[in-house]
PDB file of C-alpha atoms in Angstrom:
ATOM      1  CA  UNK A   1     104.227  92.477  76.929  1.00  0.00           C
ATOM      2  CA  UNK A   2     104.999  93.528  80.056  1.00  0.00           C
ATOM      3  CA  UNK A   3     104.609  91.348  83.437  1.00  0.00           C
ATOM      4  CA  UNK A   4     103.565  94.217  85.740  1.00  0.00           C
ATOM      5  CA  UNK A   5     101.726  96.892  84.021  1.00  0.00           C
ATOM      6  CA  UNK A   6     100.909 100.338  85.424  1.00  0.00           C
ATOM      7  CA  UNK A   7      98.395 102.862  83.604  1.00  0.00           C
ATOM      8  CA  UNK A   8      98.291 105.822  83.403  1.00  0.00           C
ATOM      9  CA  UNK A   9     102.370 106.055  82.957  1.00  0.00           C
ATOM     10  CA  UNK A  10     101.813 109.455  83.184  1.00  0.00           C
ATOM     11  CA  UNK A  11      99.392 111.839  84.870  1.00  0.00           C
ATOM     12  CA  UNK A  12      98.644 115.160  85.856  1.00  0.00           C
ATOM     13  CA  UNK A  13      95.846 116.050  88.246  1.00  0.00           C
ATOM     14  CA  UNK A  14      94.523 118.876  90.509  1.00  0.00           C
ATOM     15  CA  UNK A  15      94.696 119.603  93.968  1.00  0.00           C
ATOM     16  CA  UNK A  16      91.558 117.857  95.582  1.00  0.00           C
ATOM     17  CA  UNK A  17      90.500 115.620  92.707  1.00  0.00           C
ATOM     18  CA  UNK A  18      90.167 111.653  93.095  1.00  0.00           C
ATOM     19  CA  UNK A  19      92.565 109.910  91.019  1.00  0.00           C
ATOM     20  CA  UNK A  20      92.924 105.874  90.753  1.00  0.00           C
ATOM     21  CA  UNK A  21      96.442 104.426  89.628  1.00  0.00           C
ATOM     22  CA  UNK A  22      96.250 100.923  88.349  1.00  0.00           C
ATOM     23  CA  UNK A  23      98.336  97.931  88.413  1.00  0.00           C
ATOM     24  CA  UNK A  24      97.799  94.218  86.832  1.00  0.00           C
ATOM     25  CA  UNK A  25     100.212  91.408  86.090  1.00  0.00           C
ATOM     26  CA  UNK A  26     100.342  88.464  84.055  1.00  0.00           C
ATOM     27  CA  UNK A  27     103.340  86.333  86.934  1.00  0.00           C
ATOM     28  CA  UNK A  28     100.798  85.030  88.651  1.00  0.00           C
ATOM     29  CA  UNK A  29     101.956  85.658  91.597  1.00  0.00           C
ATOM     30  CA  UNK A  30      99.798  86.402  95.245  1.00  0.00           C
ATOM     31  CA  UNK A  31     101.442  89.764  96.532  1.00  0.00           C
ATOM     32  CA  UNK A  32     101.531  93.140  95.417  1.00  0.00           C
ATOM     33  CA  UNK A  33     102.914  96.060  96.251  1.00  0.00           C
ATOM     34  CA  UNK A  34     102.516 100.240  96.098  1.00  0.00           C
ATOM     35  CA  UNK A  35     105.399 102.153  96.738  1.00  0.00           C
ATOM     36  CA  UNK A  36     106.111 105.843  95.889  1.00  0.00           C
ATOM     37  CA  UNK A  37     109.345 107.219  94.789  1.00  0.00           C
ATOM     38  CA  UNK A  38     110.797 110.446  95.226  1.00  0.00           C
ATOM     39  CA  UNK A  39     114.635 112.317  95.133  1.00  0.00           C
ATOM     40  CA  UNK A  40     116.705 111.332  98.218  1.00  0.00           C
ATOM     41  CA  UNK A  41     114.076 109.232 100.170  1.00  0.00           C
ATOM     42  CA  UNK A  42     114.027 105.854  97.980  1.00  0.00           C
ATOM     43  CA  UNK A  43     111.075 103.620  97.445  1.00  0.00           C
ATOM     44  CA  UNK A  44     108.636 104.254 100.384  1.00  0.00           C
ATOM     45  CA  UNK A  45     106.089 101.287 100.733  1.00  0.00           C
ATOM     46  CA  UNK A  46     102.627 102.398 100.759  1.00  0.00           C
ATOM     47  CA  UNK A  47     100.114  99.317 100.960  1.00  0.00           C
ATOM     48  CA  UNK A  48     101.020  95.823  99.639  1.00  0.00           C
ATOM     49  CA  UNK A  49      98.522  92.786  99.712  1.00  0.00           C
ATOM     50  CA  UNK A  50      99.657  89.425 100.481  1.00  0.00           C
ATOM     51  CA  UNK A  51      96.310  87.903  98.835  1.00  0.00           C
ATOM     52  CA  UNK A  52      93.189  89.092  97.365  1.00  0.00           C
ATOM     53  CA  UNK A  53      91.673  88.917 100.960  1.00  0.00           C
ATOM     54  CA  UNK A  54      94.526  90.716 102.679  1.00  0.00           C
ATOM     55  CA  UNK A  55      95.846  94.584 102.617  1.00  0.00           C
ATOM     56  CA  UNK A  56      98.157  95.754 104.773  1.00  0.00           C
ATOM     57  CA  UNK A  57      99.450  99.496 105.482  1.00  0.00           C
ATOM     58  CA  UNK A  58     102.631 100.290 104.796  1.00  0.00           C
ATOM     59  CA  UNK A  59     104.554 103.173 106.213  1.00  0.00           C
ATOM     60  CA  UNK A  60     102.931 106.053 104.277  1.00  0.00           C
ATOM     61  CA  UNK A  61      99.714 104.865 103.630  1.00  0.00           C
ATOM     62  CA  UNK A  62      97.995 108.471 104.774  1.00  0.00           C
ATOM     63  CA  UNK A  63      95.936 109.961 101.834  1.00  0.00           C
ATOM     64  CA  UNK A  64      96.024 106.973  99.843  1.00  0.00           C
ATOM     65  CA  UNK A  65      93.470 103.629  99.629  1.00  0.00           C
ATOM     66  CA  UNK A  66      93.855 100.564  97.613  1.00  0.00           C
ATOM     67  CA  UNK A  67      91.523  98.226  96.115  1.00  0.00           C
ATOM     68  CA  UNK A  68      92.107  94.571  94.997  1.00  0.00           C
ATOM     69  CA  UNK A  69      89.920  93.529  92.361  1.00  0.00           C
ATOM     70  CA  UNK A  70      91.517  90.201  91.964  1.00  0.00           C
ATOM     71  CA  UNK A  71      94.536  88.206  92.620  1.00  0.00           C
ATOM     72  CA  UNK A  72      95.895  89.915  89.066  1.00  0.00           C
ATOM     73  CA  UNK A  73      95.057  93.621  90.193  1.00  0.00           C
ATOM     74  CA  UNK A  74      96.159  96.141  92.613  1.00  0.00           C
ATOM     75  CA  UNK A  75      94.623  99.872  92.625  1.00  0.00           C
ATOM     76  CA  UNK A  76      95.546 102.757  94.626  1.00  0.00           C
ATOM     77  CA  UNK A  77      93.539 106.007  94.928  1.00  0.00           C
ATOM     78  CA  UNK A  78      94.235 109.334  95.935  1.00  0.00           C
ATOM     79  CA  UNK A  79      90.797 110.470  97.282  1.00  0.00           C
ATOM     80  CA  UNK A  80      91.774 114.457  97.499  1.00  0.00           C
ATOM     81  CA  UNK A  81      95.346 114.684  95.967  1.00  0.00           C
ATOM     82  CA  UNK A  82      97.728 117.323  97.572  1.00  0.00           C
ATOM     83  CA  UNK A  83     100.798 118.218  95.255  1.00  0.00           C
ATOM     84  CA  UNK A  84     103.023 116.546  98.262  1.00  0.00           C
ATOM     85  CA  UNK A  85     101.741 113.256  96.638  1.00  0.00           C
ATOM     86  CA  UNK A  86     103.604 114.278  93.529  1.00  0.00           C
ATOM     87  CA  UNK A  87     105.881 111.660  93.095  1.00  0.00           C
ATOM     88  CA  UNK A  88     106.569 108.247  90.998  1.00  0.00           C
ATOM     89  CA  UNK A  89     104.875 105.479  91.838  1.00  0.00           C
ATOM     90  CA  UNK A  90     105.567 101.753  91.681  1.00  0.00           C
ATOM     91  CA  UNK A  91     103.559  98.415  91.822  1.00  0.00           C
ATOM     92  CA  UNK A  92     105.615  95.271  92.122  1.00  0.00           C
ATOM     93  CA  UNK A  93     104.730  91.866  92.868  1.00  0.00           C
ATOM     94  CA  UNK A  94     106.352  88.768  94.427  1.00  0.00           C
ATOM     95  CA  UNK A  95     106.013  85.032  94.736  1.00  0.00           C
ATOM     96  CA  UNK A  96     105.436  83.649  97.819  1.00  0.00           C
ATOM     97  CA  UNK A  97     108.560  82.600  99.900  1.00  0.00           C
ATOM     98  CA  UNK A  98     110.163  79.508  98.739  1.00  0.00           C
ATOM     99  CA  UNK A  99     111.273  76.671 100.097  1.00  0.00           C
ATOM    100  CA  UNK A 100     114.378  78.892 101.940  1.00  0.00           C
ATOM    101  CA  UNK A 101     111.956  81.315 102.442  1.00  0.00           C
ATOM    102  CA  UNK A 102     113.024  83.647  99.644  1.00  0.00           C
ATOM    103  CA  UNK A 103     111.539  86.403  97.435  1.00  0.00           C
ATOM    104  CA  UNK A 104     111.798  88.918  95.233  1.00  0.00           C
ATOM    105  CA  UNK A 105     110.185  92.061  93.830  1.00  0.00           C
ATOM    106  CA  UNK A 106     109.228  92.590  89.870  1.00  0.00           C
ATOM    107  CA  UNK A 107     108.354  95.859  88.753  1.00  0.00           C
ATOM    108  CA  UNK A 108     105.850  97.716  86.679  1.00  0.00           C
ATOM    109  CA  UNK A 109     107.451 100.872  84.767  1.00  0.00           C
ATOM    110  CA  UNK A 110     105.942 103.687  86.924  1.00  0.00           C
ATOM    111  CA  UNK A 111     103.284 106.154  87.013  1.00  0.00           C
ATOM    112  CA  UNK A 112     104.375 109.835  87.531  1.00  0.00           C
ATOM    113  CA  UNK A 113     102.049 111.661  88.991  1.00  0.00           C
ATOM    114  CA  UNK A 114     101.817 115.412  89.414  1.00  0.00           C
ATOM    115  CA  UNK A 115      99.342 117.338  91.466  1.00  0.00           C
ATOM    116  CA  UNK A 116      98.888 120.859  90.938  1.00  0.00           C
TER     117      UNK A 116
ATOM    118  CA  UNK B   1     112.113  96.902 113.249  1.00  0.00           C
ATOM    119  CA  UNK B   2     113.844  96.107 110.371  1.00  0.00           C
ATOM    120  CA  UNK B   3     115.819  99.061 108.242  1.00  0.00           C
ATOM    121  CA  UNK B   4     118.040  99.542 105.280  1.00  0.00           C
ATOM    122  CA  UNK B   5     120.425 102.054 105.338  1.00  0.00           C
ATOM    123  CA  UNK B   6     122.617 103.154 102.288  1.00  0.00           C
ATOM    124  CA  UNK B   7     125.648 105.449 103.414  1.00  0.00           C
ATOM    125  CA  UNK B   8     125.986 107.183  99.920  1.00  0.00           C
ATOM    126  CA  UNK B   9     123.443 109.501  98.289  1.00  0.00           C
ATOM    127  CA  UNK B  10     125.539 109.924  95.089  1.00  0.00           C
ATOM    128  CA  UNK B  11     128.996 108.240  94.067  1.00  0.00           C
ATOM    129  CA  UNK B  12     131.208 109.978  91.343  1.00  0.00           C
ATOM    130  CA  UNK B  13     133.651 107.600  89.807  1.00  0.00           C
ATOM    131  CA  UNK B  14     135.710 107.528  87.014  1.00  0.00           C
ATOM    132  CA  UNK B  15     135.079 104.892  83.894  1.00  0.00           C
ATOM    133  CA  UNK B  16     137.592 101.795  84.315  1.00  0.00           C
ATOM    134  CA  UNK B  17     138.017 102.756  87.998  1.00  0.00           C
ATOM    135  CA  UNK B  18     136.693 100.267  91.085  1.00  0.00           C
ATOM    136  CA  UNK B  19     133.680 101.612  92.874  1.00  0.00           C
ATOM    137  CA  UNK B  20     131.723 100.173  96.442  1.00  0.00           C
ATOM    138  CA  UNK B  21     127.891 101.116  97.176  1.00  0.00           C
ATOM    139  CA  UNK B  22     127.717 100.596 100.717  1.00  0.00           C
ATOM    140  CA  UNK B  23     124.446  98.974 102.483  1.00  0.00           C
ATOM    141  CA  UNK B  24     123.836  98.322 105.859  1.00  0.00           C
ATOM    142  CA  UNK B  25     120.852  96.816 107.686  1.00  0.00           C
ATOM    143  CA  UNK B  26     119.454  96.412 110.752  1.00  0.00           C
ATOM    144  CA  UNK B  27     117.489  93.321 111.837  1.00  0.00           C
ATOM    145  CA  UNK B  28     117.176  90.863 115.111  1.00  0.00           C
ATOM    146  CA  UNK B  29     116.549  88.087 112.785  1.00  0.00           C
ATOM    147  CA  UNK B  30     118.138  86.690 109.432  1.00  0.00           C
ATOM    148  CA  UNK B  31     116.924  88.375 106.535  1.00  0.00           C
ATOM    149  CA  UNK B  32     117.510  87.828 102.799  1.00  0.00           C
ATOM    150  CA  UNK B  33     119.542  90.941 100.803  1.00  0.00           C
ATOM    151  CA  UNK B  34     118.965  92.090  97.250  1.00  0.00           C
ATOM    152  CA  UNK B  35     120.315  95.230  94.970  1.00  0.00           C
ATOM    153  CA  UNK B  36     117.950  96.836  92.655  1.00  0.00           C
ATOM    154  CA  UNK B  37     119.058  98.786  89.467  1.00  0.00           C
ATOM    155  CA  UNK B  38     117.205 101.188  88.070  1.00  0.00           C
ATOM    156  CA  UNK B  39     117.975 102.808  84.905  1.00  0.00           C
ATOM    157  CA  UNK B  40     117.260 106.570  83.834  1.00  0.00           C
ATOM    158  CA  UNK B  41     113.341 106.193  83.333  1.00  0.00           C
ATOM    159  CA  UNK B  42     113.107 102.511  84.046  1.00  0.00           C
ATOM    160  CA  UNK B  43     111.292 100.499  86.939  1.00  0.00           C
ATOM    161  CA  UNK B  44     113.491  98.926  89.320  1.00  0.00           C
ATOM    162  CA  UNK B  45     115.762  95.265  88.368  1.00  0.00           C
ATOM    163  CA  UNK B  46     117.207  92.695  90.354  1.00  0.00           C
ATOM    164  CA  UNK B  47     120.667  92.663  90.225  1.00  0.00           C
ATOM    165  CA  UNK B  48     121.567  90.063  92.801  1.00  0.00           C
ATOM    166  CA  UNK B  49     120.270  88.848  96.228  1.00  0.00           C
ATOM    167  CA  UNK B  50     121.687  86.557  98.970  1.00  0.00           C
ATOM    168  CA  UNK B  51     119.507  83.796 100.477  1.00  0.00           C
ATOM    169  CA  UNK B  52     122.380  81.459 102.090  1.00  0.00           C
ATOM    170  CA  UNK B  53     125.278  79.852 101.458  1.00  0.00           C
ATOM    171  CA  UNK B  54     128.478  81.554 100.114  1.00  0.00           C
ATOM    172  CA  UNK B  55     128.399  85.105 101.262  1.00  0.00           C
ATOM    173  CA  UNK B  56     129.505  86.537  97.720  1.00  0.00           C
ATOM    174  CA  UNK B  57     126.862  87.073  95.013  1.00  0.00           C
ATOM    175  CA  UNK B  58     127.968  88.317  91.961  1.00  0.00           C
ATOM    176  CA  UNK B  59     125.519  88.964  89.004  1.00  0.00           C
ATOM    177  CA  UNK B  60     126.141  88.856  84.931  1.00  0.00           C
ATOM    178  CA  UNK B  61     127.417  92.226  84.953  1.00  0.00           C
ATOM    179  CA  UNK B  62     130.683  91.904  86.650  1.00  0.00           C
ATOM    180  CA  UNK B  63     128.858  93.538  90.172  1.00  0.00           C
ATOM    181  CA  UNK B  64     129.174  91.766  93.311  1.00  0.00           C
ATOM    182  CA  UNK B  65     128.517  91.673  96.983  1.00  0.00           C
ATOM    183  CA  UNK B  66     129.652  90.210 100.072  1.00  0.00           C
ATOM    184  CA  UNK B  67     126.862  89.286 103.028  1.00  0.00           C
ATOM    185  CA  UNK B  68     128.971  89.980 105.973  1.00  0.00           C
ATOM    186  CA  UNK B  69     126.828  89.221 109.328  1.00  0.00           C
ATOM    187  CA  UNK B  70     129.153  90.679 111.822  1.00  0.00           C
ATOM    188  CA  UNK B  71     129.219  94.095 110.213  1.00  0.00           C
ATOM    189  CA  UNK B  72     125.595  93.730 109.107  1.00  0.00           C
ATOM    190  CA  UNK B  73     126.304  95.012 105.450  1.00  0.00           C
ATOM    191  CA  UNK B  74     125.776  94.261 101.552  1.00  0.00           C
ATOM    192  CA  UNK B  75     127.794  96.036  99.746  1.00  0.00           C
ATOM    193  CA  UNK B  76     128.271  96.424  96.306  1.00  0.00           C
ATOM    194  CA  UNK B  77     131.439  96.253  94.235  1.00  0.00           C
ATOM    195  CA  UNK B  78     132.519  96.395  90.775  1.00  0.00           C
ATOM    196  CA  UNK B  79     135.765  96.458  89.686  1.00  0.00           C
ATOM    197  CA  UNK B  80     135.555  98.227  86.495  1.00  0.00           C
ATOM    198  CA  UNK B  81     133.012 100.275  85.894  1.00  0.00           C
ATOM    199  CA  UNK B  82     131.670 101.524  82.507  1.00  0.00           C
ATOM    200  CA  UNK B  83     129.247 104.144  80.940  1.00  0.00           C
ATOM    201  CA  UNK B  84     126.478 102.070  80.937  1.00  0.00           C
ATOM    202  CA  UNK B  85     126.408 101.441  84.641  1.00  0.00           C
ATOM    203  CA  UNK B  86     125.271 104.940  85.186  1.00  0.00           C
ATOM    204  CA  UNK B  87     121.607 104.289  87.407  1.00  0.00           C
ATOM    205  CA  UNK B  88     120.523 104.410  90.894  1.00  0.00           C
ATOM    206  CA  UNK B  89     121.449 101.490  93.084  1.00  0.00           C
ATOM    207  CA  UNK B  90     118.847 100.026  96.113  1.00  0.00           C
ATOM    208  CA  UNK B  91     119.621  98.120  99.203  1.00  0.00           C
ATOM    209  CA  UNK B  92     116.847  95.920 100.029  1.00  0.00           C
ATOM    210  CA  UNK B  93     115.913  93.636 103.292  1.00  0.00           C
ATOM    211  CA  UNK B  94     113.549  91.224 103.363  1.00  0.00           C
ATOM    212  CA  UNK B  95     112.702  89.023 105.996  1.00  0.00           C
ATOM    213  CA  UNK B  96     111.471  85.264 105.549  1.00  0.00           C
ATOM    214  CA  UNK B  97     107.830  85.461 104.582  1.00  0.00           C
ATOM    215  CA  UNK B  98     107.192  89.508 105.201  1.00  0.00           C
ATOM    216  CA  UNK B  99     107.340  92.784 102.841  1.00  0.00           C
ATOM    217  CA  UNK B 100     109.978  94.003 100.726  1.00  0.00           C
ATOM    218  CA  UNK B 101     112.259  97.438 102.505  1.00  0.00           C
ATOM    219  CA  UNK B 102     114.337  99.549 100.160  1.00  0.00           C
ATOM    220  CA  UNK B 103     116.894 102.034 101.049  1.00  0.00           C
ATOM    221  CA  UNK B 104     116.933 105.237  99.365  1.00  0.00           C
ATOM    222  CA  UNK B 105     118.847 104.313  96.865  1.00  0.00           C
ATOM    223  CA  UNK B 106     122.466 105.692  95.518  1.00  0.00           C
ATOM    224  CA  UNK B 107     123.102 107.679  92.452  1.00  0.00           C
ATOM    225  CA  UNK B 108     126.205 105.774  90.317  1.00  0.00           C
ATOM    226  CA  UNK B 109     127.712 108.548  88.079  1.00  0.00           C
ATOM    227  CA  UNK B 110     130.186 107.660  85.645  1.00  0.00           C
ATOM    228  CA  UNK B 111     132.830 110.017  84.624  1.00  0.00           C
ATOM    229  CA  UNK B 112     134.456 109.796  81.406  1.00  0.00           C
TER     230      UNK B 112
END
């Protein structure tokens, strides 16, 4: 099984529905992270949550919320999706920093999402 | 601010032959320095990262990079590539204790 798993993997939608993209992991480990994907621009971080207590924004966080239920999930919702928010998304997750103040991402497989 | 900038959007090279992915970053403080790989339809791997000490990484698949402070880069070198190396390469910056930045990545195509 998988250590960061996404669902759906794949989605279509329509223009101005809610949709909620889900993320849990079995590492254990206190942060996680949204970023979307698309041609030319790279990984794009949209939230990220350093604990369950703690969300942050990242630099495209417009359009989009998260939610997390517990220290082994991370949501994110599109409450009116545009088709500009097609794109692949990504959850990761990383450790906190070690002792030389270190870390590293893990990621889940993806969710494409399509608005139309 | 921090940033992560990746020179090449797309690098044609030719099975056998050497081939660089250039990353540079911007920062006031030290930061740490990873390459992703990600495979056609995949999520995103580690491929190697610099913390401290010796300022070449290398990772199990013959890639390596050189942390060079002075020219604030991390790039990537292999030097013999093959078929299977075909993916998208990211540049990423992390500071001690903060969020993970990508660059936007560089398309590795492998001619035969």
């Amino acid at each position: 099984d998988a250590d960061v798993t996404q669902t759906p993997r794949n989605r279509i939608t329509k223009t101005g529905k809610r949709i909620m993209l889900e993320c849990s992991q079995t590492k254990g480990h206190d942060r996680m992270y949204w970023y979307r994907q698309d041609p030319g621009l790279g990984l794009r971080l949209i939230y990220y949550s350093f604990d369950v207590k703690d969300i942050n924004k990242g630099e495209i966080s417009d359009g989009y919320s998260v939610s997390r239920q517990a220290q082994a999930k991370f949501s994110l919702s599109l409450e009116s999706a545009i088709p500009n928010q097609t794109a692949l998304y990504f959850c990761a997750t990383s450790p906190p920093a070690g002792r030389d103040g270190s870390t590293e991402a893990f990621f889940g497989q993806g969710t494409r999402l399509t608005v139309v | 601010a921090q940033s992560v900038t990746q020179l090449d959007s797309q690098v044609p090279v030719f099975e056998e032959a050497p081939v660089e992915l250039r990353c540079n970053y911007s920062s006031s403080v030290s930061v740490y320095l990873f390459w992703y790989v990600q495979y056609p339809n995949q999520g995103l791997q580690l491929l190697l990262k610099y913390l401290s000490g010796s300022t070449l990484v290398e990772s199990i698949n013959g890639f390596e990079a050189e942390f060079n402070k002075s020219q604030t880069s991390f790039h990537l070198r292999k030097p013999s590539v093959h078929i299977s190396d075909t993916a998208e390469y990211f540049c990423a910056v992390s500071f001690r204790d903060d969020k993970i930045i990508f660059g936007k990545g560089t398309r590795l195509h492998i001619l035969p």
